[in-house]
Each structure stands twice: as structure tokens, then as C-alpha cells.
Amino acid sequence: MTDGDDGRRGVAGSLQSVDRAVSVLEVLARNGGAGVTEIADELGVHKSTASRLLWALESRGLVDQEKERGKYYLGAGILRLAGAAAIRLDISQESAPVCRWLADESGETANVAVLDGDAAVNIMQARGTAEVAAYNWLGRRTPLHATASGKVLLAALPTPVRESLLAQEQERFTERTVTAAAALRAEADAVAADGFAVTQQELEDGLNAVAAPVRRYDGTVIGAIGVSGPVYRMGGDRLSALAESCMAAAAELSRRLGYGS
């Protein structure tokens, strides 16, 4: 047997374990709770396999046991995951009309982005009236240090997380890309103080952008809404006007999410 065969078997085994773990969660969700024997029967596996799956899920807080040798139930960890998904769904659902307003108000392409690990991912887009051939940013992961939305999200990160990201080497996309940790730290402080971020040809030559933070009910920044467009339309004094529009859109979207309402 070759190393390749071993690798394929390892991947297949890992996928089977993931599938079974998800099946355990589905059984518990459907039945409200279940014992090891019941779960083993539902999955068609040995009790020892069911026990290992439950132990792994319990170690992550995804399932809890009523008492020693008692039934298992979905754990609090499920609420954490569901809450994160709900936040993204909420901002996606509520942002459509606000994103449309911002695109109409500015004439530029408007986007809403949320944090996705060490990047910003665009979850909503509306094309502005001034655009002839707007670039599709939907679903695209963009760097935190080189985009306006990314800088908004970077500024909102807890200090230890932000410092960990700033300690990494940042990719340079254009001659104007800011890569030095000290400069990015100063920009993050300015974003927090000003309420918006601006990038000028930092991701792509000829492209500028402005964005402002979107907050949920408790004031936590969960996204950014902004506009992007060519330098010849988005330069000089117009950036200040667009920043005002972005902050107005961010305030409205935040209100829809329960902040300040």
C-alpha cells in the first residue's frame, strides 16, 4: 500500500467521523436528548464509537450529559455557534435596503462586509448609478489592512487579537499599501476616533474606498458598510462627503440591528 493510499484512507476516515458527529447533533436536536445506546443504534455504530463521538463533542461544549451515565443533550456551545450564524444572517437580511440607499446616494458601488478570520468578506452589494461595469465583490475575502471595510473591522478587534494580526507580515498590493504595524495601529486608532476608514489605491491602483462600522444592539462592531469607486470620482473633498454618507448608512443599519433604537 502506498503513502497515497494511506492519505486517502485517512481523509475518508476523518470525513466519516465528521459526518457521524453531525449525525449525533441531529439526533439530539430531533429527540431532545438520547443515551449512548440510542445514539449508537441510530448511527448504526458500536457503543464505543458513539461514546468517543460524544466525548469529542462534549469536550467542545457542543453536548452535555445530564449526569453520570445519563442522557446527552445539546450543549451551550451550540448556542454560541447559532448566535454567530444569526448575527451574520441578521446583518445580511437588514442590510439590503440600506446598501441600496447608499449606492443611490453616492452613485458608487456599496458593500457590506463582516469579519471572516483574518479577512473581510463581502455579504451584500448594490451597484451605483455612476458605475458602468461594477466589479462583483460578493463573497470575496479582502485583506483587513488594505481595504476600508477591513480597517474598520481591524480597528474593532480586541487589542490582543489586533496585535497578533499586526505582528504578521502584511502583503503589499500597490505602492500605497500600508504594511508597517505602527502605521496600521495608528490608522486603527484614527478609525475608532473618527468613525470611518478611507483607503486610497491600497488594494488596487485607481480604486478608493470609504467605510463605517455597523454595530449590533450591545454596541459591538459586527460589520462595515462602505462604497468604493475610481479615484477620478472618489478623491479630494468628495471622500469627506462619502464618509458622511457611509456613517449615516452605518447608523441606520445599526439601528435596524437594535443599536441605539
XYZ file of C-alpha atoms in Angstrom:
261
model
C 0.000 0.000 0.000
C 1.371 3.437 -0.948
C 1.574 6.621 1.103
C -1.137 7.988 -1.180
C -3.452 5.140 -0.208
C -2.797 5.876 3.468
C -3.587 9.552 2.911
C -6.841 8.832 1.113
C -7.918 6.425 3.839
C -7.059 8.996 6.477
C -9.142 11.654 4.742
C -12.034 9.231 4.279
C -11.880 8.292 7.957
C -11.858 11.929 9.034
C -14.852 12.731 6.815
C -16.723 9.747 8.230
C -16.037 10.964 11.781
C -17.268 14.465 10.916
C -20.405 13.020 9.312
C -21.105 10.882 12.364
C -20.531 13.786 14.760
C -23.030 15.910 12.834
C -25.458 12.984 12.906
C -25.145 12.841 16.706
C -26.082 16.518 16.945
C -29.039 15.937 14.635
C -30.255 13.008 16.761
C -30.046 15.094 19.937
C -31.828 18.021 18.267
C -34.604 15.762 16.987
C -35.114 13.719 20.154
C -34.343 16.358 22.759
C -31.803 14.024 24.335
C -30.511 10.475 23.983
C -28.324 7.877 25.666
C -25.225 6.235 24.234
C -27.096 3.078 23.233
C -29.840 5.008 21.459
C -27.301 7.131 19.563
C -25.280 4.039 18.599
C -28.433 2.382 17.249
C -29.438 5.483 15.296
C -25.998 5.755 13.696
C -25.519 2.022 13.234
C -22.205 2.002 15.111
C -20.776 0.285 18.171
C -21.407 1.892 21.562
C -17.685 2.569 21.965
C -17.721 4.607 18.731
C -20.755 6.557 19.899
C -19.048 7.212 23.233
C -15.921 8.571 21.507
C -18.029 10.882 19.362
C -19.941 12.150 22.394
C -16.720 12.690 24.327
C -15.281 14.781 21.474
C -18.449 16.867 21.204
C -18.664 17.282 24.980
C -15.051 18.485 25.142
C -16.054 21.345 22.809
C -19.177 22.160 24.792
C -21.450 21.077 21.948
C -23.170 18.405 24.068
C -23.732 17.992 27.800
C -24.592 14.957 29.910
C -27.474 15.203 32.365
C -25.490 13.308 34.987
C -23.054 10.432 35.101
C -24.336 7.773 32.688
C -27.377 9.958 31.980
C -28.742 11.160 28.670
C -26.882 13.601 26.474
C -28.322 16.937 25.328
C -27.190 19.752 23.066
C -24.749 21.953 24.960
C -24.267 25.688 25.321
C -21.628 25.614 22.589
C -24.421 25.160 20.074
C -25.883 28.489 21.198
C -22.535 30.167 20.581
C -22.399 28.834 17.032
C -26.055 29.609 16.395
C -25.574 33.136 17.720
C -22.679 33.762 15.353
C -24.736 32.495 12.422
C -27.740 34.565 13.475
C -25.655 37.735 13.601
C -24.466 37.191 10.039
C -27.983 36.351 8.854
C -29.423 39.405 10.590
C -26.962 41.841 9.070
C -27.372 40.233 5.657
C -31.166 40.473 5.778
C -31.301 44.003 7.171
C -28.543 45.473 5.028
C -30.160 45.148 1.589
C -32.278 48.356 1.655
C -29.560 50.345 3.422
C -26.921 49.191 0.963
C -29.262 50.146 -1.894
C -29.802 53.606 -0.374
C -26.068 54.174 -0.024
C -25.429 53.144 -3.632
C -28.161 55.507 -4.852
C -26.985 58.325 -2.583
C -23.331 58.041 -3.610
C -23.650 56.744 -7.154
C -20.878 54.265 -6.313
C -20.826 50.541 -5.551
C -21.876 49.947 -1.938
C -20.869 46.873 0.053
C -21.441 45.367 3.480
C -18.631 43.242 4.901
C -18.153 41.117 8.002
C -15.089 39.624 9.641
C -14.041 36.191 8.407
C -10.984 35.112 10.348
C -8.156 37.373 9.229
C -10.077 38.932 6.330
C -13.246 40.821 5.473
C -15.874 39.042 3.380
C -18.473 40.993 1.428
C -22.010 39.726 2.027
C -24.090 42.422 0.307
C -23.575 44.670 -2.693
C -25.555 47.316 -4.566
C -24.433 48.915 -7.791
C -24.317 52.702 -8.005
C -25.809 54.777 -10.793
C -22.395 56.128 -11.803
C -20.975 52.655 -12.382
C -20.723 51.389 -15.941
C -19.268 47.966 -15.145
C -19.216 47.391 -11.404
C -16.861 44.748 -10.028
C -18.614 41.942 -8.181
C -17.236 41.897 -4.625
C -19.859 39.490 -3.248
C -18.305 36.592 -1.367
C -14.801 37.899 -1.936
C -12.433 37.831 1.042
C -10.386 41.021 1.166
C -7.420 41.919 3.404
C -8.064 43.850 6.598
C -5.047 46.121 6.194
C -5.703 47.234 2.593
C -9.452 47.904 2.426
C -11.692 50.483 4.099
C -14.103 47.841 5.421
C -11.170 45.760 6.586
C -9.656 48.679 8.501
C -12.991 49.290 10.218
C -13.104 45.642 11.314
C -9.425 45.671 12.291
C -9.934 48.735 14.478
C -12.797 46.999 16.310
C -10.854 43.855 17.209
C -9.798 43.239 20.818
C -6.294 44.605 21.289
C -4.558 41.200 21.710
C -6.178 39.860 18.535
C -5.343 43.003 16.580
C -1.741 42.981 17.784
C -1.396 39.338 16.802
C -2.556 40.163 13.285
C -0.341 43.251 13.056
C 2.674 41.165 14.083
C 2.308 39.185 10.864
C 3.879 40.261 7.593
C 1.300 42.157 5.550
C 1.013 41.714 1.784
C 1.728 44.726 -0.389
C -0.793 45.107 -3.235
C 0.225 48.517 -4.588
C 2.857 51.145 -3.840
C 0.340 52.794 -1.493
C -0.471 49.712 0.600
C 0.250 50.362 4.278
C 2.120 47.384 5.725
C 4.012 48.692 8.774
C 2.476 47.621 12.080
C 2.965 51.038 13.693
C 1.236 52.836 10.819
C -1.668 50.362 10.790
C -2.015 50.712 14.559
C -2.217 54.490 14.213
C -4.810 54.122 11.456
C -6.890 51.797 13.637
C -6.871 54.381 16.418
C -7.946 57.071 13.935
C -10.788 54.884 12.640
C -12.041 54.336 16.178
C -11.935 58.076 16.853
C -13.325 59.308 13.509
C -15.966 56.654 12.923
C -14.868 55.795 9.374
C -11.937 54.492 7.348
C -10.555 55.585 3.977
C -8.254 53.742 1.600
C -6.697 55.357 -1.455
C -5.327 52.928 -4.028
C -4.153 50.491 -1.352
C -5.781 47.340 -2.723
C -5.842 48.221 -6.414
C -4.365 51.113 -8.392
C -7.071 53.611 -9.252
C -9.523 52.374 -6.594
C -10.544 54.326 -3.484
C -12.973 53.322 -0.737
C -14.687 54.591 2.407
C -16.436 52.556 5.115
C -18.025 52.947 8.547
C -18.724 50.471 11.371
C -22.028 48.638 11.831
C -22.956 47.775 15.420
C -25.344 45.297 16.974
C -27.614 46.009 19.936
C -24.801 45.991 22.527
C -22.519 48.314 20.573
C -20.202 45.591 19.292
C -18.964 46.202 15.756
C -20.142 43.279 13.624
C -19.618 44.659 10.150
C -18.776 47.584 7.916
C -20.716 49.354 5.192
C -18.991 51.447 2.589
C -18.510 52.476 -1.001
C -15.711 52.017 -3.495
C -15.017 53.603 -6.844
C -12.416 55.082 -9.167
C -10.034 57.767 -7.996
C -11.280 60.304 -10.530
C -14.737 60.222 -8.907
C -13.716 59.458 -5.329
C -10.929 61.822 -4.467
C -10.269 65.006 -2.530
C -13.233 66.660 -0.836
C -15.669 64.026 -2.107
C -14.147 61.454 0.237
C -15.307 63.538 3.199
C -18.844 63.731 1.794
C -18.877 59.994 1.141
C -17.659 59.357 4.691
C -20.718 61.236 5.972
C -22.991 59.121 3.783
C -21.331 55.897 4.939
C -21.688 56.888 8.598
C -25.365 57.706 8.025
C -25.896 54.312 6.378
C -23.991 52.581 9.191
C -26.115 54.364 11.806
C -29.324 53.262 10.058
C -28.193 49.649 9.682
C -27.046 49.609 13.313
C -30.463 50.939 14.340
C -32.127 48.112 12.412
C -29.943 45.680 14.360
C -31.078 47.152 17.669
C -28.282 49.615 18.431
C -29.475 52.977 19.704
C -33.099 52.207 18.956
